[in-house]
Amino acid sequence: GHDHVFIFSDQGMNFFPEWRDYIPNSLFIVTEALTPKCGPSCFNPWKDFVVPGHTDYFRYRRMAQFNLPTEQRTLLFNFHGRHPGLNDLYKKNFVRGNIMRVFDGLEGVSVGGFTDDYFERMGASHFCLVPMGTSSWTNHLYEAFFAGCIPVILSDGFQVPFENTLDWPSFSIKWPMTDVSMDLYNFLKSTPLYLLRQMKAAVDANARW
């Protein structure tokens, strides 16, 4: 199986547990390095690699439409999506739960469930929070790029795509997911304007290549 390539989508390896018997030496293209109920044993860095998840063309076009210049952005950060108060699958997701508990109602912040003006809020935010989903990865990361929004990754096990090729620290922030607190708010709020411009430009440059 060394000369075969297999693509597995979100948690896809759990739907084919026999891979260990039939294709253990094949090359795997995956969206996450840490598949739930499988862990590190499902990903071998010497042969496998992570690629971005899919963002459909309609969403890409809408997000790009509302990608505002740094000077016109009015929100510090946002997160809108599934969280413990909305979906039973996320009852134990303390990261998203803490986002709601700590940041809801703060100045310059927009957090909550799904909203009709989601694309507008992303395009008006300097930063987009990217908390873990039902597993370590989430498509919120890739959506942030098209909105020109600097991603703040709140998932310790999230292995980003092409990490040896792209200069991720130049256009993203990785913050400990156990420290979703006012420390994060104050850190982001203290970012100088020149750095916001610089990081946003890097986000836009790496959105498509």
Coordinates of N, CA and C in Angstrom, one line a residue, residues 2-209:
H2 N 2.2 1.2 -0.1 CA 3.0 2.4 -0.1 C 2.7 3.3 -1.2
D3 N 2.2 2.8 -2.4 CA 2.0 3.6 -3.5 C 0.5 4.0 -3.7
H4 N -0.2 4.0 -2.6 CA -1.6 4.4 -2.6 C -1.8 5.6 -1.7
V5 N -2.7 6.5 -2.1 CA -3.1 7.6 -1.3 C -4.6 7.6 -1.0
F6 N -4.9 7.8 0.2 CA -6.3 7.8 0.7 C -6.6 9.1 1.4
I7 N -7.8 9.7 1.1 CA -8.3 10.9 1.7 C -9.4 10.6 2.7
F8 N -9.2 11.1 3.9 CA -10.2 10.9 5.0 C -10.7 12.3 5.4
S9 N -12.0 12.5 5.4 CA -12.5 13.8 5.8 C -12.7 13.7 7.4
D10 N -13.5 14.7 7.9 CA -13.7 14.8 9.3 C -14.0 13.5 10.0
Q11 N -13.1 13.0 10.9 CA -13.2 11.8 11.6 C -13.5 10.6 10.8
G12 N -13.1 10.7 9.5 CA -13.4 9.6 8.5 C -12.8 8.3 8.8
M13 N -11.6 8.3 9.5 CA -10.9 7.0 9.8 C -11.7 6.2 10.7
N14 N -12.6 6.8 11.5 CA -13.5 6.0 12.4 C -14.5 5.2 11.7
F15 N -14.8 5.5 10.4 CA -15.8 4.8 9.6 C -15.1 3.7 8.8
F16 N -13.8 3.6 8.9 CA -13.1 2.5 8.2 C -12.0 2.0 9.2
P17 N -12.4 1.4 10.3 CA -11.3 1.0 11.3 C -10.4 -0.1 10.8
E18 N -10.9 -0.8 9.7 CA -10.1 -1.8 9.1 C -8.8 -1.3 8.4
W19 N -8.7 0.0 8.3 CA -7.5 0.5 7.6 C -6.2 0.0 8.2
R20 N -6.2 -0.3 9.5 CA -5.0 -0.9 10.1 C -4.6 -2.2 9.6
D21 N -5.6 -2.9 9.1 CA -5.4 -4.3 8.5 C -5.0 -4.2 7.1
Y22 N -5.6 -3.3 6.3 CA -5.5 -3.3 4.9 C -4.5 -2.3 4.3
I23 N -4.5 -1.1 4.9 CA -3.7 0.0 4.3 C -2.8 0.7 5.3
P24 N -2.2 0.1 6.2 CA -1.5 0.8 7.3 C -0.3 1.6 6.8
N25 N 0.2 1.2 5.6 CA 1.4 1.9 5.1 C 1.1 2.9 4.0
S26 N -0.1 3.1 3.7 CA -0.5 4.0 2.6 C -0.4 5.4 3.2
L27 N -0.4 6.4 2.2 CA -0.3 7.8 2.6 C -1.7 8.3 2.8
F28 N -1.9 9.0 3.9 CA -3.2 9.5 4.2 C -3.2 11.1 4.2
I29 N -4.2 11.6 3.5 CA -4.5 13.0 3.5 C -5.7 13.3 4.3
V30 N -5.5 14.1 5.4 CA -6.6 14.2 6.4 C -6.8 15.7 6.7
T31 N -8.0 15.9 7.4 CA -8.2 17.3 7.9 C -7.8 17.5 9.3
E32 N -7.5 16.4 10.0 CA -7.1 16.5 11.4 C -6.1 15.4 11.7
A33 N -5.1 15.8 12.5 CA -4.0 14.9 12.9 C -4.5 14.0 14.1
L34 N -5.4 14.5 14.9 CA -5.9 13.8 16.1 C -7.3 13.4 15.9
T35 N -7.6 12.3 15.3 CA -9.0 11.8 15.1 C -9.5 11.3 16.5
P36 N -10.7 11.7 16.9 CA -11.3 11.2 18.1 C -11.4 9.7 18.1
K37 N -11.1 9.1 19.3 CA -11.2 7.6 19.5 C -10.0 6.9 18.7
C38 N -9.1 7.7 18.2 CA -8.0 7.1 17.4 C -6.7 7.7 17.9
G39 N -6.7 9.1 18.0 CA -5.5 9.8 18.5 C -4.3 9.7 17.6
P40 N -3.1 9.9 18.2 CA -1.9 10.0 17.4 C -1.6 8.8 16.6
S41 N -2.1 7.6 16.9 CA -1.8 6.4 16.2 C -2.3 6.4 14.8
C42 N -3.3 7.3 14.5 CA -3.9 7.4 13.2 C -3.2 8.3 12.2
F43 N -2.1 9.0 12.7 CA -1.4 10.0 11.9 C 0.1 9.8 12.1
N44 N 0.8 9.6 11.0 CA 2.2 9.4 11.0 C 2.8 10.6 10.2
P45 N 3.5 11.5 10.9 CA 4.0 12.7 10.2 C 5.0 12.4 9.1
W46 N 5.6 11.2 9.1 CA 6.6 10.9 8.1 C 6.0 10.5 6.8
K47 N 4.6 10.2 6.8 CA 4.0 9.9 5.5 C 2.7 10.6 5.3
D48 N 2.0 11.0 6.3 CA 0.7 11.6 6.2 C 0.7 13.1 6.3
F49 N -0.3 13.8 5.8 CA -0.3 15.3 6.0 C -1.7 15.8 6.0
V50 N -1.8 17.0 6.7 CA -3.0 17.6 6.9 C -3.3 18.7 5.8
V51 N -4.5 18.8 5.4 CA -4.9 19.8 4.4 C -6.1 20.5 5.0
P52 N -6.4 21.7 4.4 CA -7.5 22.5 4.9 C -8.9 21.8 4.7
G53 N -9.8 22.1 5.5 CA -11.2 21.6 5.3 C -11.8 22.3 4.2
H54 N -13.0 21.8 3.7 CA -13.7 22.5 2.6 C -14.5 23.6 3.0
T55 N -14.4 24.7 2.3 CA -15.3 25.9 2.5 C -16.0 26.1 1.1
D56 N -17.3 26.0 1.1 CA -18.0 26.0 -0.2 C -17.9 27.4 -0.9
Y57 N -18.0 27.4 -2.2 CA -17.8 28.6 -3.0 C -18.7 29.8 -2.6
F58 N -20.0 29.5 -2.3 CA -20.9 30.5 -1.9 C -20.4 31.2 -0.6
R59 N -20.0 30.4 0.4 CA -19.6 31.0 1.7 C -18.3 31.8 1.4
Y60 N -17.4 31.3 0.6 CA -16.1 32.0 0.3 C -16.4 33.4 -0.3
R61 N -17.3 33.4 -1.3 CA -17.6 34.7 -2.0 C -18.3 35.7 -1.0
R62 N -19.2 35.2 -0.2 CA -19.9 36.1 0.8 C -18.9 36.6 1.8
M63 N -18.0 35.8 2.3 CA -17.0 36.3 3.3 C -16.1 37.3 2.7
A64 N -15.6 37.0 1.5 CA -14.7 37.9 0.8 C -15.4 39.2 0.5
Q65 N -16.6 39.2 0.3 CA -17.4 40.4 0.0 C -17.4 41.4 1.2
F66 N -17.3 40.9 2.4 CA -17.4 41.7 3.6 C -16.0 41.8 4.3
N67 N -15.0 41.5 3.6 CA -13.6 41.6 4.1 C -13.2 43.0 4.1
L68 N -13.4 43.7 5.3 CA -13.1 45.1 5.4 C -11.6 45.4 5.7
P69 N -11.1 46.6 5.3 CA -9.8 47.0 5.7 C -9.7 47.2 7.2
T70 N -8.5 47.0 7.7 CA -8.3 47.1 9.1 C -8.9 48.3 9.8
E71 N -8.7 49.5 9.1 CA -9.2 50.7 9.7 C -10.7 50.8 9.8
Q72 N -11.4 50.0 9.1 CA -12.9 50.0 9.1 C -13.5 48.9 10.0
R73 N -12.7 48.1 10.6 CA -13.2 47.1 11.4 C -13.6 47.6 12.8
T74 N -14.8 47.3 13.3 CA -15.3 47.8 14.5 C -15.3 46.9 15.7
L75 N -15.1 45.6 15.4 CA -15.1 44.6 16.4 C -13.7 44.1 16.7
L76 N -13.4 43.8 18.0 CA -12.1 43.3 18.4 C -12.1 41.8 17.9
F77 N -13.1 41.0 18.3 CA -13.1 39.6 17.9 C -14.6 39.1 17.9
N78 N -14.7 37.9 17.3 CA -16.1 37.3 17.3 C -15.9 35.8 17.3
F79 N -17.0 35.2 17.7 CA -17.2 33.7 17.5 C -18.7 33.5 17.5
H80 N -19.2 32.9 16.4 CA -20.6 32.5 16.3 C -20.6 31.0 15.8
G81 N -21.3 30.2 16.5 CA -21.4 28.8 16.1 C -22.0 27.9 17.2
R82 N -21.8 26.6 17.1 CA -22.4 25.7 18.1 C -21.6 25.8 19.4
H83 N -22.4 25.7 20.5 CA -21.8 25.8 21.8 C -22.6 25.0 22.8
P84 N -22.2 24.8 24.0 CA -23.0 23.9 24.9 C -24.4 24.3 25.1
G85 N -24.7 25.6 25.0 CA -26.1 26.0 25.2 C -27.0 25.8 24.0
L86 N -26.4 25.3 22.9 CA -27.2 25.1 21.7 C -27.3 23.7 21.2
N87 N -26.3 22.9 21.5 CA -26.2 21.6 20.9 C -25.7 20.6 21.9
D88 N -26.3 19.4 22.0 CA -25.9 18.4 23.0 C -24.6 17.8 22.7
L89 N -24.2 17.8 21.4 CA -22.8 17.3 21.1 C -21.7 18.2 21.7
Y90 N -22.1 19.4 22.1 CA -21.1 20.3 22.6 C -21.2 20.6 24.1
K91 N -22.0 19.7 24.8 CA -22.2 19.9 26.2 C -20.9 19.9 27.0
K92 N -20.0 19.1 26.6 CA -18.7 19.0 27.3 C -17.6 19.8 26.7
N93 N -17.9 20.7 25.7 CA -16.9 21.5 25.1 C -16.7 22.8 26.0
F94 N -15.8 22.7 26.9 CA -15.6 23.7 27.9 C -15.0 25.0 27.2
V95 N -14.3 24.8 26.1 CA -13.7 26.0 25.4 C -14.8 26.9 24.9
R96 N -15.7 26.3 24.2 CA -16.8 27.2 23.6 C -17.7 27.7 24.7
G97 N -17.9 26.8 25.8 CA -18.7 27.3 26.9 C -18.1 28.5 27.6
N98 N -16.8 28.5 27.8 CA -16.1 29.6 28.4 C -16.1 30.8 27.6
I99 N -16.1 30.7 26.2 CA -16.2 31.8 25.4 C -17.5 32.6 25.6
M100 N -18.6 31.8 25.7 CA -19.9 32.4 26.0 C -19.9 33.1 27.4
R101 N -19.3 32.3 28.4 CA -19.4 32.8 29.8 C -18.5 34.0 30.0
V102 N -17.4 34.1 29.4 CA -16.4 35.1 29.7 C -16.6 36.4 28.9
F103 N -16.9 36.2 27.6 CA -16.8 37.3 26.6 C -18.2 37.9 26.2
D104 N -19.3 37.2 26.5 CA -20.6 37.7 26.1 C -20.8 39.1 26.8
G105 N -21.1 40.1 25.9 CA -21.5 41.4 26.4 C -20.3 42.4 26.6
L106 N -19.1 41.9 26.3 CA -18.0 42.8 26.4 C -17.9 43.8 25.2
E107 N -17.3 44.9 25.5 CA -17.2 45.9 24.4 C -16.4 45.4 23.3
G108 N -16.9 45.6 22.1 CA -16.1 45.2 20.9 C -16.1 43.7 20.6
V109 N -17.0 43.0 21.2 CA -16.9 41.5 21.1 C -18.3 41.0 20.7
S110 N -18.3 40.1 19.7 CA -19.6 39.5 19.3 C -19.5 37.9 19.4
V111 N -20.2 37.3 20.4 CA -20.1 35.9 20.5 C -21.6 35.4 20.7
G112 N -21.8 34.1 20.3 CA -23.1 33.6 20.4 C -23.3 32.4 19.4
G113 N -24.6 32.1 19.2 CA -24.9 31.1 18.3 C -25.0 31.6 16.8
F114 N -25.7 30.9 16.0 CA -25.7 31.3 14.6 C -26.5 32.6 14.4
T115 N -26.0 33.4 13.5 CA -26.7 34.7 13.2 C -26.7 35.0 11.8
D116 N -27.7 35.7 11.3 CA -27.9 35.9 9.9 C -26.8 36.8 9.3
D117 N -26.2 37.6 10.1 CA -25.2 38.5 9.6 C -23.8 38.0 10.0
Y118 N -23.6 36.7 10.0 CA -22.3 36.1 10.4 C -21.2 36.6 9.5
F119 N -21.4 36.6 8.2 CA -20.3 37.1 7.4 C -19.9 38.5 7.6
E120 N -20.9 39.4 7.8 CA -20.6 40.8 8.1 C -19.8 40.9 9.4
R121 N -20.2 40.1 10.4 CA -19.5 40.2 11.7 C -18.0 39.7 11.6
M122 N -17.8 38.7 10.8 CA -16.4 38.2 10.6 C -15.6 39.3 9.9
G123 N -16.2 39.9 8.9 CA -15.5 40.9 8.1 C -15.2 42.2 8.8
A124 N -16.0 42.4 10.0 CA -15.8 43.6 10.8 C -14.9 43.3 12.0
S125 N -14.4 42.1 12.1 CA -13.6 41.8 13.3 C -12.1 41.7 13.0
H126 N -11.3 42.2 13.9 CA -9.9 42.1 13.8 C -9.5 40.6 13.9
F127 N -10.1 39.9 14.9 CA -9.7 38.6 15.3 C -10.9 37.7 15.2
C128 N -10.7 36.4 14.8 CA -11.8 35.4 14.9 C -11.3 34.3 15.8
L129 N -12.1 34.0 16.8 CA -11.8 32.9 17.7 C -12.0 31.6 17.0
V130 N -11.1 30.6 17.1 CA -11.2 29.3 16.5 C -11.1 28.2 17.6
P131 N -12.2 28.0 18.3 CA -12.1 26.9 19.3 C -12.3 25.5 18.8
M132 N -11.8 24.6 19.5 CA -12.0 23.2 19.0 C -13.5 22.9 18.9
G133 N -13.8 22.0 18.0 CA -15.2 21.5 17.8 C -15.4 20.2 18.5
T134 N -16.1 19.3 17.8 CA -16.3 18.0 18.4 C -14.9 17.2 18.4
S135 N -14.0 17.7 17.7 CA -12.6 17.2 17.7 C -11.7 18.4 17.7
S136 N -10.4 18.1 17.5 CA -9.4 19.2 17.7 C -9.5 20.3 16.6
W137 N -10.0 19.9 15.4 CA -10.0 20.8 14.3 C -11.4 21.4 14.1
T138 N -11.5 22.5 13.4 CA -12.7 23.2 13.1 C -12.6 24.0 11.8
N139 N -13.6 24.1 11.0 CA -13.6 24.8 9.7 C -13.6 26.3 10.0
H140 N -13.8 26.7 11.2 CA -13.8 28.2 11.5 C -12.4 28.8 11.2
L141 N -11.4 27.9 11.3 CA -10.1 28.4 10.9 C -10.0 28.9 9.5
Y142 N -10.5 28.1 8.6 CA -10.4 28.4 7.2 C -11.3 29.5 6.7
E143 N -12.5 29.6 7.4 CA -13.4 30.7 7.1 C -12.8 32.0 7.5
A144 N -12.0 32.0 8.6 CA -11.4 33.3 9.0 C -10.5 33.9 7.9
F145 N -9.8 33.1 7.1 CA -8.9 33.6 6.1 C -9.7 34.4 5.0
F146 N -10.9 33.8 4.6 CA -11.6 34.5 3.6 C -12.2 35.8 4.1
A147 N -12.4 35.9 5.4 CA -13.0 37.2 6.0 C -11.9 38.1 6.3
G148 N -10.6 37.8 6.1 CA -9.5 38.6 6.4 C -9.4 38.9 7.9
C149 N -9.7 37.8 8.6 CA -9.8 37.9 10.1 C -8.7 37.1 10.7
I150 N -7.9 37.7 11.6 CA -6.8 37.0 12.2 C -7.3 35.9 13.1
P151 N -6.9 34.6 12.8 CA -7.5 33.5 13.6 C -6.7 33.4 14.9
V152 N -7.5 33.2 16.0 CA -7.0 32.9 17.3 C -7.4 31.4 17.6
I153 N -6.4 30.5 17.5 CA -6.7 29.1 17.6 C -6.7 28.7 19.1
L154 N -7.9 28.2 19.5 CA -8.1 27.7 20.9 C -8.3 26.2 20.9
S155 N -7.3 25.5 20.4 CA -7.4 24.0 20.4 C -6.0 23.5 20.4
D156 N -5.6 23.0 21.6 CA -4.2 22.6 21.8 C -3.7 21.5 20.8
G157 N -4.7 20.7 20.4 CA -4.3 19.5 19.6 C -4.5 19.8 18.1
F158 N -4.8 21.0 17.7 CA -5.0 21.3 16.3 C -3.7 21.5 15.6
Q159 N -3.4 20.5 14.7 CA -2.2 20.6 13.9 C -2.6 21.3 12.6
V160 N -2.1 22.5 12.3 CA -2.5 23.2 11.2 C -1.8 22.7 9.9
P161 N -2.5 22.9 8.7 CA -1.9 22.4 7.5 C -0.6 23.1 7.1
F162 N 0.2 22.4 6.4 CA 1.4 23.0 5.9 C 2.3 23.8 6.9
E163 N 2.3 23.3 8.1 CA 3.0 24.0 9.2 C 4.5 24.2 8.9
N164 N 5.1 23.3 8.1 CA 6.5 23.5 7.8 C 6.8 24.4 6.6
T165 N 5.7 24.8 6.0 CA 5.8 25.6 4.8 C 5.4 27.1 5.0
L166 N 4.3 27.2 5.7 CA 3.7 28.6 6.0 C 4.2 29.1 7.3
D167 N 4.4 30.4 7.4 CA 4.8 31.1 8.6 C 3.5 31.4 9.5
W168 N 3.0 30.4 10.1 CA 1.7 30.6 10.8 C 1.8 31.6 11.9
P169 N 2.8 31.8 12.7 CA 2.8 32.8 13.7 C 2.7 34.3 13.1
S170 N 3.0 34.4 11.8 CA 2.9 35.8 11.3 C 1.4 36.2 11.0
F171 N 0.5 35.2 10.9 CA -0.9 35.6 10.6 C -1.9 34.8 11.5
S172 N -1.5 34.3 12.6 CA -2.4 33.6 13.5 C -1.8 33.7 14.9
I173 N -2.7 33.4 15.9 CA -2.3 33.3 17.3 C -2.8 32.0 17.8
K174 N -1.9 31.3 18.5 CA -2.3 30.1 19.2 C -2.3 30.3 20.7
W175 N -3.4 30.2 21.3 CA -3.6 30.5 22.7 C -4.0 29.2 23.5
P176 N -3.5 29.0 24.7 CA -4.0 27.8 25.4 C -5.5 27.7 25.6
M177 N -6.1 26.6 25.3 CA -7.5 26.5 25.3 C -8.0 26.5 26.7
T178 N -7.2 26.2 27.7 CA -7.6 26.2 29.1 C -7.5 27.6 29.7
D179 N -7.1 28.6 28.9 CA -7.0 30.0 29.4 C -7.9 30.9 28.6
V180 N -9.2 30.5 28.4 CA -10.1 31.4 27.8 C -10.6 32.3 28.9
S181 N -10.0 33.5 29.0 CA -10.2 34.4 30.2 C -10.0 35.8 29.7
M182 N -10.1 36.7 30.7 CA -9.9 38.1 30.4 C -8.4 38.4 30.0
D183 N -7.6 37.5 30.3 CA -6.2 37.6 29.8 C -6.1 37.6 28.3
L184 N -6.9 36.7 27.7 CA -7.0 36.7 26.2 C -7.6 38.0 25.7
Y185 N -8.7 38.4 26.3 CA -9.3 39.7 25.8 C -8.3 40.9 25.9
N186 N -7.6 41.0 27.0 CA -6.7 42.1 27.2 C -5.5 42.0 26.3
F187 N -5.0 40.8 26.0 CA -3.9 40.6 25.1 C -4.3 41.0 23.7
L188 N -5.5 40.6 23.2 CA -5.9 41.0 21.9 C -6.2 42.5 21.8
K189 N -6.7 43.1 22.8 CA -7.0 44.5 22.8 C -5.8 45.4 22.8
S190 N -4.7 44.8 23.3 CA -3.4 45.6 23.4 C -2.6 45.5 22.1
T191 N -3.1 44.8 21.1 CA -2.4 44.7 19.8 C -2.4 46.0 19.1
P192 N -1.2 46.5 18.8 CA -1.1 47.8 18.1 C -1.6 47.8 16.7
L193 N -2.0 49.0 16.2 CA -2.7 49.0 14.9 C -1.7 48.6 13.8
Y194 N -0.4 48.9 13.9 CA 0.5 48.5 12.8 C 0.6 47.0 12.7
L195 N 0.5 46.3 13.9 CA 0.5 44.8 13.9 C -0.8 44.2 13.3
L196 N -1.9 44.8 13.7 CA -3.2 44.4 13.1 C -3.1 44.5 11.6
R197 N -2.6 45.6 11.1 CA -2.5 45.7 9.6 C -1.6 44.6 9.0
Q198 N -0.5 44.4 9.6 CA 0.5 43.5 9.2 C 0.0 42.1 9.2
M199 N -0.6 41.7 10.2 CA -1.1 40.3 10.3 C -2.3 40.1 9.4
K200 N -3.2 41.1 9.2 CA -4.3 41.0 8.3 C -3.8 40.8 6.9
A201 N -2.8 41.6 6.5 CA -2.2 41.5 5.2 C -1.7 40.1 4.9
A202 N -1.1 39.5 6.0 CA -0.6 38.1 5.8 C -1.7 37.1 5.7
V203 N -2.8 37.4 6.5 CA -4.0 36.5 6.3 C -4.5 36.5 4.9
D204 N -4.7 37.7 4.4 CA -5.2 37.8 3.0 C -4.2 37.2 2.0
A205 N -2.9 37.3 2.2 CA -1.9 36.8 1.3 C -2.0 35.2 1.3
N206 N -2.3 34.7 2.4 CA -2.3 33.2 2.6 C -3.7 32.6 2.4
A207 N -4.7 33.4 2.1 CA -6.0 32.8 1.9 C -6.1 32.0 0.7
R208 N -5.3 32.3 -0.4 CA -5.3 31.6 -1.6 C -3.9 31.5 -2.2
W209 N -3.4 30.3 -2.3 CA -2.1 30.2 -2.9 C -1.9 28.8 -3.5

